[in-house]
Short mmCIF file of C-alpha atoms in Angstrom, two decimals:
data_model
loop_
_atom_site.label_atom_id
_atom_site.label_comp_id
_atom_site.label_asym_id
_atom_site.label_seq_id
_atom_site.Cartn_x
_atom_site.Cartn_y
_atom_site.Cartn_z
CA UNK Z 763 36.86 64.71 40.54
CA UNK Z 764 37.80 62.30 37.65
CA UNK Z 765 41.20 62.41 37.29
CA UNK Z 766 42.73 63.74 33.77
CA UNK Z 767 45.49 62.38 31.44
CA UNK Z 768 48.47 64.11 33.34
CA UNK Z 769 47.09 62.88 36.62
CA UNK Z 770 47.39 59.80 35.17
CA UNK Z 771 51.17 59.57 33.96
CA UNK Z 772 51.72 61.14 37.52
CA UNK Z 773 49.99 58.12 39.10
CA UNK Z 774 51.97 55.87 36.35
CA UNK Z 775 55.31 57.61 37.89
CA UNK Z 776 54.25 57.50 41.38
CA UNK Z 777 52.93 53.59 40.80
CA UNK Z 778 56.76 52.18 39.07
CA UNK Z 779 58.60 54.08 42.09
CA UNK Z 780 56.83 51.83 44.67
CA UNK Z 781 56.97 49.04 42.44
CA UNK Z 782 60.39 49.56 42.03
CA UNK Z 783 61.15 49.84 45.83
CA UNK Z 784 59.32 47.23 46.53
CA UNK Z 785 61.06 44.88 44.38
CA UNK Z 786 64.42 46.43 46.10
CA UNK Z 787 63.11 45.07 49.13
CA UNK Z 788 61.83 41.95 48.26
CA UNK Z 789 65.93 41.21 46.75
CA UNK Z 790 64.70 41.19 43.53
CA UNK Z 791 67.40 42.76 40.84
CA UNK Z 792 64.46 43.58 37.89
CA UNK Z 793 60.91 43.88 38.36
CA UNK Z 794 58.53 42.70 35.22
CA UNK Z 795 56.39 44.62 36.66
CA UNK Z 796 57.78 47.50 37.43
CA UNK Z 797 59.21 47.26 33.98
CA UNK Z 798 56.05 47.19 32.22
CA UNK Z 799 54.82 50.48 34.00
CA UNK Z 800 57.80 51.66 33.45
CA UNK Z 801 57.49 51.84 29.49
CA UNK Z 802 53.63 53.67 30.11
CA UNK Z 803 55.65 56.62 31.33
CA UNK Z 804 57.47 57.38 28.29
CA UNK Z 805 54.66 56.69 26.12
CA UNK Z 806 52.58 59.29 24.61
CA UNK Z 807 49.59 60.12 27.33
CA UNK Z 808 47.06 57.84 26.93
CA UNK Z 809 43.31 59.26 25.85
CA UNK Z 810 40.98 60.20 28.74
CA UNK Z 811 39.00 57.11 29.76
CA UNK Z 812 36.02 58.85 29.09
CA UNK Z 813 36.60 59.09 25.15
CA UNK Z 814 34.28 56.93 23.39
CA UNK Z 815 36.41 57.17 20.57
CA UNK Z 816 39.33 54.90 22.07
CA UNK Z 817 40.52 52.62 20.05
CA UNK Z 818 41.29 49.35 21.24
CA UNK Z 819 45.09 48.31 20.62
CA UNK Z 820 46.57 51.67 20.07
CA UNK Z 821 48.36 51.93 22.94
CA UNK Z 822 49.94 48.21 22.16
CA UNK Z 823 53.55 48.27 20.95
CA UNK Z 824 53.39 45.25 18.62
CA UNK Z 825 57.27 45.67 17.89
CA UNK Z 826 58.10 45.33 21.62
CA UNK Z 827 59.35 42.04 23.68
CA UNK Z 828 56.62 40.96 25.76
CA UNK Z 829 56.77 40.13 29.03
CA UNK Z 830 57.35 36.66 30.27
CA UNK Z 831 54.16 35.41 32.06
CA UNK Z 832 55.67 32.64 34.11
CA UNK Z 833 58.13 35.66 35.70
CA UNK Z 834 55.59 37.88 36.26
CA UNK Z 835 53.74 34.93 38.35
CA UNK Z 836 56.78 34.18 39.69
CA UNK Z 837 56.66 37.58 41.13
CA UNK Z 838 53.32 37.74 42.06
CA UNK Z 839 53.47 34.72 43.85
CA UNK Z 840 56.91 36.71 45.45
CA UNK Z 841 55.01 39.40 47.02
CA UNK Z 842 52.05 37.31 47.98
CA UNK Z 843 54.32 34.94 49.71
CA UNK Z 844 53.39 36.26 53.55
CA UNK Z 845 49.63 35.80 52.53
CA UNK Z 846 47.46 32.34 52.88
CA UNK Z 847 48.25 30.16 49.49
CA UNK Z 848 45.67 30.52 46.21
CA UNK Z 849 42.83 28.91 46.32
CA UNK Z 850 43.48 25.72 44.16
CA UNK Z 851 41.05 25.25 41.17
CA UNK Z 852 40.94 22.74 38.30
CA UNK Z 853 39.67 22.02 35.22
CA UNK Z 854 36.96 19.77 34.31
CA UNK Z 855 36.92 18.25 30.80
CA UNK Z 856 33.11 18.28 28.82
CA UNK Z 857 34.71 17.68 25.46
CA UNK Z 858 37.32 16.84 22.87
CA UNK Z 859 38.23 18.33 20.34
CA UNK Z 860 41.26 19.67 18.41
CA UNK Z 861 43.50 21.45 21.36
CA UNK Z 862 45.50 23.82 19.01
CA UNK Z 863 42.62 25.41 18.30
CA UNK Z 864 41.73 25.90 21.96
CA UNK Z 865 40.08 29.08 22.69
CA UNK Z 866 39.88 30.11 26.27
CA UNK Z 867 37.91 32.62 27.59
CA UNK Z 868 38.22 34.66 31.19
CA UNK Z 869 34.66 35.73 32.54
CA UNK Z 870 35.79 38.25 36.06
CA UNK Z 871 34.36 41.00 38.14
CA UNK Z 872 37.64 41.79 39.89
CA UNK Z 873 35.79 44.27 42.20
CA UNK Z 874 36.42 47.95 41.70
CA UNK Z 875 39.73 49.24 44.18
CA UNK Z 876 37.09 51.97 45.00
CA UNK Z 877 33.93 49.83 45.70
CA UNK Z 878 36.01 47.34 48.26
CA UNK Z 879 37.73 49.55 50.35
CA UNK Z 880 34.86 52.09 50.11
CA UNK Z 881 31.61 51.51 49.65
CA UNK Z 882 30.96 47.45 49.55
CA UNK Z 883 31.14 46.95 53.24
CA UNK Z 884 32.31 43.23 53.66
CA UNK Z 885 31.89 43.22 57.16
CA UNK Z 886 34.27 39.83 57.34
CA UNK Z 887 36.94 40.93 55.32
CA UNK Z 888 39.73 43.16 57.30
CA UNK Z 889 40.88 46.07 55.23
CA UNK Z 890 44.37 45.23 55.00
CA UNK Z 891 43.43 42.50 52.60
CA UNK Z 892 41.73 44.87 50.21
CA UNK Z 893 45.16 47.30 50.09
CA UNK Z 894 45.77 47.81 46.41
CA UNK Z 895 49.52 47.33 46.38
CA UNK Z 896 48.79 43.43 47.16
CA UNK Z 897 45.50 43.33 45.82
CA UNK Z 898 46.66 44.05 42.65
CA UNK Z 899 48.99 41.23 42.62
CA UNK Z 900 46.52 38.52 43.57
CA UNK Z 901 44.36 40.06 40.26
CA UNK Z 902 46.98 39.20 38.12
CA UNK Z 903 48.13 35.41 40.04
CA UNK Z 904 44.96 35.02 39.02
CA UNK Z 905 45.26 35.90 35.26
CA UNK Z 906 48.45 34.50 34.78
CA UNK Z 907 47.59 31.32 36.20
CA UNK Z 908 45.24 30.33 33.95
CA UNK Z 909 46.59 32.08 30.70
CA UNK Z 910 43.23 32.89 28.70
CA UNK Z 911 43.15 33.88 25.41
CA UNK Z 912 40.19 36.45 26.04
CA UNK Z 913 39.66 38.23 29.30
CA UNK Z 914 36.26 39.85 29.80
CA UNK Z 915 36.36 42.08 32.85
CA UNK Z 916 33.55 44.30 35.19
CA UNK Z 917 34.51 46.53 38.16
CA UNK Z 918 37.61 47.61 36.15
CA UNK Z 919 38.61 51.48 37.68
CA UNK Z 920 42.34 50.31 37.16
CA UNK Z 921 42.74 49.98 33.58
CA UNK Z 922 44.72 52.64 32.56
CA UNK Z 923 47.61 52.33 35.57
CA UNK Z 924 47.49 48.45 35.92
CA UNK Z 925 45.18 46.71 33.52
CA UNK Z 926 46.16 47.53 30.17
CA UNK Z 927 49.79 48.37 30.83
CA UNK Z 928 50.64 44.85 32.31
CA UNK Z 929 48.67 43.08 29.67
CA UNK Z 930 49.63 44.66 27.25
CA UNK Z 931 53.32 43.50 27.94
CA UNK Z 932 51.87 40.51 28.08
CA UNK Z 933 50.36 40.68 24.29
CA UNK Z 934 47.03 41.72 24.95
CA UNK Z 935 44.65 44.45 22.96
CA UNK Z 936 42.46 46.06 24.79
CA UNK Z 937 39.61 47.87 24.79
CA UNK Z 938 37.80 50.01 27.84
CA UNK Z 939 34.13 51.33 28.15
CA UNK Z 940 33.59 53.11 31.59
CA UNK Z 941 30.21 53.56 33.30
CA UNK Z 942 28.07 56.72 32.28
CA UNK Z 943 27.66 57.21 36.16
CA UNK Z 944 30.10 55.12 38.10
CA UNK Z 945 29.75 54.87 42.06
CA UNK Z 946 33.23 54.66 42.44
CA UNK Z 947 33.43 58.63 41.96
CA UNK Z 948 31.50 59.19 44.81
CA UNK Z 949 34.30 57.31 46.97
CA UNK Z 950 37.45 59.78 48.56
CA UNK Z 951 40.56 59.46 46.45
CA UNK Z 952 39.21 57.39 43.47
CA UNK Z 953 40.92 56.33 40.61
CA UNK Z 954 37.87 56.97 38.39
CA UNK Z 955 35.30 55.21 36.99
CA UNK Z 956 34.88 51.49 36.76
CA UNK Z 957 33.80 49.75 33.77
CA UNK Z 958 33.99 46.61 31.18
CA UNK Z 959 37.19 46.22 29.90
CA UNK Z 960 38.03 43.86 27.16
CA UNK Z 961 41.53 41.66 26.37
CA UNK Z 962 42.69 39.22 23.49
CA UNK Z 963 45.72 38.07 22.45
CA UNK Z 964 46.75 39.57 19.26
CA UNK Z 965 48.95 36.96 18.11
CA UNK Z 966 45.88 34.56 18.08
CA UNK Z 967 43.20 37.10 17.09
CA UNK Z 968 42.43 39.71 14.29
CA UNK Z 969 40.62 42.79 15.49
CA UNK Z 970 37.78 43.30 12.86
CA UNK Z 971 35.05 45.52 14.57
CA UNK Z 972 34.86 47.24 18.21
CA UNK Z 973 31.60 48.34 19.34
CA UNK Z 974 31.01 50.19 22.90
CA UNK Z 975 27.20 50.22 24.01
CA UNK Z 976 25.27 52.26 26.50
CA UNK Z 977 22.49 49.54 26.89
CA UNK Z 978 18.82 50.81 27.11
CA UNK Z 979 15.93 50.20 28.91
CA UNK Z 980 12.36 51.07 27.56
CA UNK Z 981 13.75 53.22 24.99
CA UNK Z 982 16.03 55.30 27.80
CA UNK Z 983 19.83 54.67 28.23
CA UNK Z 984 20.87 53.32 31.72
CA UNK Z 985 24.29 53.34 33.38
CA UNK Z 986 24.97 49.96 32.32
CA UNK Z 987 27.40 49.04 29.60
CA UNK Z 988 28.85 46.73 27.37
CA UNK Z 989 31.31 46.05 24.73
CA UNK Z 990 31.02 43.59 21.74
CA UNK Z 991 34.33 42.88 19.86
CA UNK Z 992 34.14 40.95 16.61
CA UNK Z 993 37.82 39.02 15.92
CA UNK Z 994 38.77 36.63 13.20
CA UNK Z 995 40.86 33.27 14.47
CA UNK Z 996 44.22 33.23 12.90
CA UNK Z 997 44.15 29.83 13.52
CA UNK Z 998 40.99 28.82 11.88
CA UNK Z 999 40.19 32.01 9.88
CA UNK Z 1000 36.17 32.09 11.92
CA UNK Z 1001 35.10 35.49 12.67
CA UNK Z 1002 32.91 35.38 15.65
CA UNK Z 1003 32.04 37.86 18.37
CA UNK Z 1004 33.06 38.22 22.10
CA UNK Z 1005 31.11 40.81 24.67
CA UNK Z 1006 31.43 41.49 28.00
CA UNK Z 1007 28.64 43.26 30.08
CA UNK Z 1008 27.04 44.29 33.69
CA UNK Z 1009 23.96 44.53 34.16
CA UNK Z 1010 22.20 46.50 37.09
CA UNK Z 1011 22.72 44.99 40.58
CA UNK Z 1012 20.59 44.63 43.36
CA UNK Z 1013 17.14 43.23 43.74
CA UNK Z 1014 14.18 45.24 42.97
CA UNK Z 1015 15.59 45.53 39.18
CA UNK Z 1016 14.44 42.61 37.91
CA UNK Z 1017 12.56 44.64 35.01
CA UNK Z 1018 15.40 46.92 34.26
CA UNK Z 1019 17.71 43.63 34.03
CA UNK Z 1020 15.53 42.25 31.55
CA UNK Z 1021 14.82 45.25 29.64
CA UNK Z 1022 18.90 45.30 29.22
CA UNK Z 1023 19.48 42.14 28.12
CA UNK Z 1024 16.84 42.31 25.86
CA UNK Z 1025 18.79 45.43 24.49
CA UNK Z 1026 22.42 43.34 24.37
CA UNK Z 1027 20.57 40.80 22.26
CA UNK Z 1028 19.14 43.18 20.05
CA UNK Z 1029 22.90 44.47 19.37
CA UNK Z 1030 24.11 41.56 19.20
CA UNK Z 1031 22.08 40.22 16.45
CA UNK Z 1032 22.40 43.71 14.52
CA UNK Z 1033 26.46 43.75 14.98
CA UNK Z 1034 26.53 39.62 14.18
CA UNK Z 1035 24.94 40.44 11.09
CA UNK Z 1036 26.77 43.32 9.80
CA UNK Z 1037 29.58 41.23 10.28
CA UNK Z 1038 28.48 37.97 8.32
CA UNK Z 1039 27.84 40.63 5.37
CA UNK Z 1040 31.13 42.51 5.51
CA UNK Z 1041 33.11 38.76 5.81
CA UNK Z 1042 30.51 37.30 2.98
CA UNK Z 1043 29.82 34.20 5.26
CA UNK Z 1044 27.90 31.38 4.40
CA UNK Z 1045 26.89 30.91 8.57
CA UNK Z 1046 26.03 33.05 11.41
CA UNK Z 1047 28.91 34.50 13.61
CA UNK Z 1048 29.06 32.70 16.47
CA UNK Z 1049 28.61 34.41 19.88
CA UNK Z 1050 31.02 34.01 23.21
CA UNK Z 1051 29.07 36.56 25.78
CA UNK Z 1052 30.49 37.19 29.26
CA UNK Z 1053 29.01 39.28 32.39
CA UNK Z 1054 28.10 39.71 35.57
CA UNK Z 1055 24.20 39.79 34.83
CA UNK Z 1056 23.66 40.32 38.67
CA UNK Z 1057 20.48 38.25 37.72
CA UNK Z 1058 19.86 34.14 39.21
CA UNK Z 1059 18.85 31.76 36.74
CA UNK Z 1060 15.49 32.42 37.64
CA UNK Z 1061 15.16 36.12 36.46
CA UNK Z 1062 13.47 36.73 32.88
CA UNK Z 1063 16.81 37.77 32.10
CA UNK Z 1064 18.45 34.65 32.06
CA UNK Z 1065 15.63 33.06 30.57
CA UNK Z 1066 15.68 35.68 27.34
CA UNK Z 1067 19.31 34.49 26.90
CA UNK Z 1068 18.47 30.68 26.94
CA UNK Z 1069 15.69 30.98 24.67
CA UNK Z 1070 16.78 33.78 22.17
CA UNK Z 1071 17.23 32.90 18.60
CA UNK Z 1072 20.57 33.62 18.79
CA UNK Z 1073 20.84 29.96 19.79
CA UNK Z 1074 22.97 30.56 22.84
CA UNK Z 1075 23.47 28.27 25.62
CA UNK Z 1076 25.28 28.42 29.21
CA UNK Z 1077 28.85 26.79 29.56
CA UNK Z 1078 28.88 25.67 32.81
CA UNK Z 1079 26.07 24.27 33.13
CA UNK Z 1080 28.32 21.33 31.85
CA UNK Z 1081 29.58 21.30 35.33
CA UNK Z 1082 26.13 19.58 36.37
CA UNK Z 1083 25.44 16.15 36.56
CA UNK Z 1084 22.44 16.71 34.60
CA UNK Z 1085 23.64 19.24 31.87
CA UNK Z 1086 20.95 21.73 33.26
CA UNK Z 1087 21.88 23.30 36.00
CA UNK Z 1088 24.01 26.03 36.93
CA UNK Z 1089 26.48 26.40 39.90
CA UNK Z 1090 24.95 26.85 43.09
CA UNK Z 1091 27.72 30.42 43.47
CA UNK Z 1092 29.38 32.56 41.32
CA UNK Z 1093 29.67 35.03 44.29
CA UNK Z 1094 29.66 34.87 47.92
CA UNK Z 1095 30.04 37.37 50.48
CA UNK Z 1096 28.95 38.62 53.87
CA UNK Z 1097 27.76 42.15 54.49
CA UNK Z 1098 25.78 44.14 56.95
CA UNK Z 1099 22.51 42.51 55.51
CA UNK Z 1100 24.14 38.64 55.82
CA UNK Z 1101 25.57 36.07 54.11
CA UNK Z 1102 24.98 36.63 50.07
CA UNK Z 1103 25.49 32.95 48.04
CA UNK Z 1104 24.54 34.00 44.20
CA UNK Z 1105 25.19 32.61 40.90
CA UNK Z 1106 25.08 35.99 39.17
CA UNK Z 1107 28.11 35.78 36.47
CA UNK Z 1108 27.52 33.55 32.94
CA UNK Z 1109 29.05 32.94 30.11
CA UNK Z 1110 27.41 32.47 26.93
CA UNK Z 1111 27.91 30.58 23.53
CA UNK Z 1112 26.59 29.66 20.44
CA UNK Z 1113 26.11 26.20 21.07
CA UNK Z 1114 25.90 25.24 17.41
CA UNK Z 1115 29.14 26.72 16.72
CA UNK Z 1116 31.45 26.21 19.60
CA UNK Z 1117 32.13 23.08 21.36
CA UNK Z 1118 33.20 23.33 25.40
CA UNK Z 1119 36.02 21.48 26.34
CA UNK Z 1120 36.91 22.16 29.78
CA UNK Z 1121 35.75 24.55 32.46
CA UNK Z 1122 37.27 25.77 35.56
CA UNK Z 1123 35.13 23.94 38.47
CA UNK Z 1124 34.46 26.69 41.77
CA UNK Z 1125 36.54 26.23 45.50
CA UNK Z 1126 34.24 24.25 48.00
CA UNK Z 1127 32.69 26.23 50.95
CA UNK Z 1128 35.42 24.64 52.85
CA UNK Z 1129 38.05 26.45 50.66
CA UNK Z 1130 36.65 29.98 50.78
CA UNK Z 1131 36.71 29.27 54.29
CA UNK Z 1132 33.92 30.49 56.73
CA UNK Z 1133 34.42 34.83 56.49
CA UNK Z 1134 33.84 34.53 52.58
CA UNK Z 1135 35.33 36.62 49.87
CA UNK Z 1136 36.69 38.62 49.56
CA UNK Z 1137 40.18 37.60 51.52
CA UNK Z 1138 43.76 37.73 51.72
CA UNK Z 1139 43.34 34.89 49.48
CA UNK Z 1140 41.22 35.99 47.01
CA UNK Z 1141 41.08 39.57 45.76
CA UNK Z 1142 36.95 39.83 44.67
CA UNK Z 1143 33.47 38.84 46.07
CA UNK Z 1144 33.28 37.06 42.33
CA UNK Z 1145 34.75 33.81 41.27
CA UNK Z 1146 36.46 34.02 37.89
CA UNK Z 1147 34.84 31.90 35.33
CA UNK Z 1148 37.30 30.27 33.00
CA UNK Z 1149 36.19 28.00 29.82
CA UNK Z 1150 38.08 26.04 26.85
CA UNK Z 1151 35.72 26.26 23.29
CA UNK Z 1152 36.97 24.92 19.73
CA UNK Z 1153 34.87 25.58 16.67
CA UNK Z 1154 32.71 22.68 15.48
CA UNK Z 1155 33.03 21.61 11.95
CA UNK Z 1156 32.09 24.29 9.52
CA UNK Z 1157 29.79 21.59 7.77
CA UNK Z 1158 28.15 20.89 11.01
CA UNK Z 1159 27.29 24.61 11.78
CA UNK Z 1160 25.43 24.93 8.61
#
């Protein structure tokens, strides 16, 4: 059964009294993270994650001192110590551009709690990697070590006792839109049901317009979601839009796949142009759209997004040599079935409006290391996805 809203502040208690023991016994005096659940204790209970009507940022206390990020890494990297080191990533610059106005953007399936230890069966991966009191920590080493501006999340059935309570102390609104039907509820001792959860930083970004979507499929609503967010740059003043989706997995759905992303593009263009009326712009708003489309670039799906008139294009394909190409993985796994190498996860952008300046290149087979993901390293069968944009000039957009 889905757990309510006072199952939830008793998970919050129950959550901060580990937390806070294990920071006892790691010699630590004050726990940011323990602190940060802490606070969602006294707070006001939090709406069920099933209301459609949440509103993103209302549970953000924009009056209280955030937590330090480079502590809370600190720590993570504290209670990770007895586990194999991070996998070491960098960046790879594909442009210049004005750095101040950096924007960068976190694409992520973190892998539902429920899904890993219950249902996902990766045969290589022992179970004591997947326990959530670690696992949780290697999430956010992962965050914190790159510092986006935007995180766009799937597989999130955490977000109301980890997710948006941590980043929140961190700065971040939020915004959550759970699956109609989520497979984690069919797993023992769930936490509820996963879904697309969205972050920004609201010291860099105006909230304008939140829209949740149930996306359709011939003219019937599926179990797949998304969420489009439309913010306004305080550095710049540009409104654009950011979205975050997942569409339906497995093979055998190709249709359904493209049927959906049809759908996301038809929102997109209606909720793009409702904002360029309501901010009286002279250009389009520009597009940033991040998922896990469960889809190769070979699938109609991807090829609707690279053709639409929405002008988008694929940010790292500037990873290739040619331009042209994506990654060979964005996941890779082994399961009863075999080995699984996919590039599945994208992120999108309106290439006349936004410039890319760096992206985060992938770990080598090597790295991974030969039983996959995911591992006491890593903490999902996904690769995060992590990109730098700046606006062009507003003369050259139009």
């Amino acid at each position: 059964m889905y757990p309510g809203t006072h199952f939830c502040v008793c998970v919050f208690a129950c959550v901060t009294t580990l937390l806070f023991l294990s920071a006892c016994s790691m010699g630590i005096s004050t726990s940011s993270l323990y602190s940060a659940l802490a606070k969602t204790v006294s707070r006001p209970p939090l709406p069920h994650p099933c209301d459609s009507t949440y509103s993103p940022g209302s549970d953000l206390d924009l009056d209280q001192n955030l937590a330090d990020p480079l502590e809370l890494l600190q720590e993570c990297r504290e209670v990770l110590r007895n586990r194999p080191a991070q996998l070491q990533r960098a960046f790879v610059q594909t442009g210049h551009g004005d750095g101040r106005q950096t924007i960068r953007v976190m694409q992520w399936n973190v892998l539902a709690q429920a899904l890993g230890e219950g249902m996902d069966s990766f045969v290589q991966c022992p179970m004591d990697a997947l326990n959530w009191a670690e696992r949780k920590y290697l999430i956010l080493q992962e965050i914190l070590t790159y510092r986006p501006d935007i995180i766009c999340l799937q597989e999130v059935d955490h977000y109301f006792d980890m997710f948006q309570p941590i980043l929140a102390s961190l700065g971040y609104q939020s915004s959550f839109c759970p699956k109609p039907w989520s497979p984690c509820l069919d797993v023992e001792n769930n936490n509820g049901p996963d879904g697309c959860a969205l972050f920004f930083n609201h010291k860099r970004f105006q909230s304008l317009n939140t829209t949740h979507l149930r996306l359709s499929a011939m003219m019937l609503k599926t179990n797949q979601i998304a969420i489009i967010a439309a913010l306004r740059c305080q550095a710049t003043g540009r409104a654009f839009c950011i979205t975050v989706t997942h569409l339906k997995a497995r093979s055998g759905w190709e249709v359904l796949r493209s049927a959906q992303g049809s759908d996301l593009l038809r929102n997109l263009r209606n909720v793009a142009h409702r904002i360029k009326t309501e901010e009286k712009a002279e250009t389009d708003i520009p597009l940033i759209v991040c998922g896990d489309f469960n889809a190769e670039p070979s699938e109609d799906v991807y090829r609707n997004f690279a053709t639409s008139s929405l002008g988008l294009d694929s940010a790292y394909k500037r990873l290739s040599t040619d331009g042209k190409t994506e990654p060979p993985y964005t996941t890779w796994k082994i399961r009863p079935s075999g080995e699984s190498c996919h590039t599945l996860d994208y992120v999108w952008y309106s290439h006349r409006a936004f410039d890319v300046k760096a992206v985060l290149d992938f770990p080598t087979a090597e790295q991974i290391g030969p039983n996959r993901l995911p591992s006491y390293n890593y903490p999902s069968d996904h690769l995060s996805l992590v990109c730098d944009f700046s606006f062009k000039d507003p003369t050259l957009v139009s």
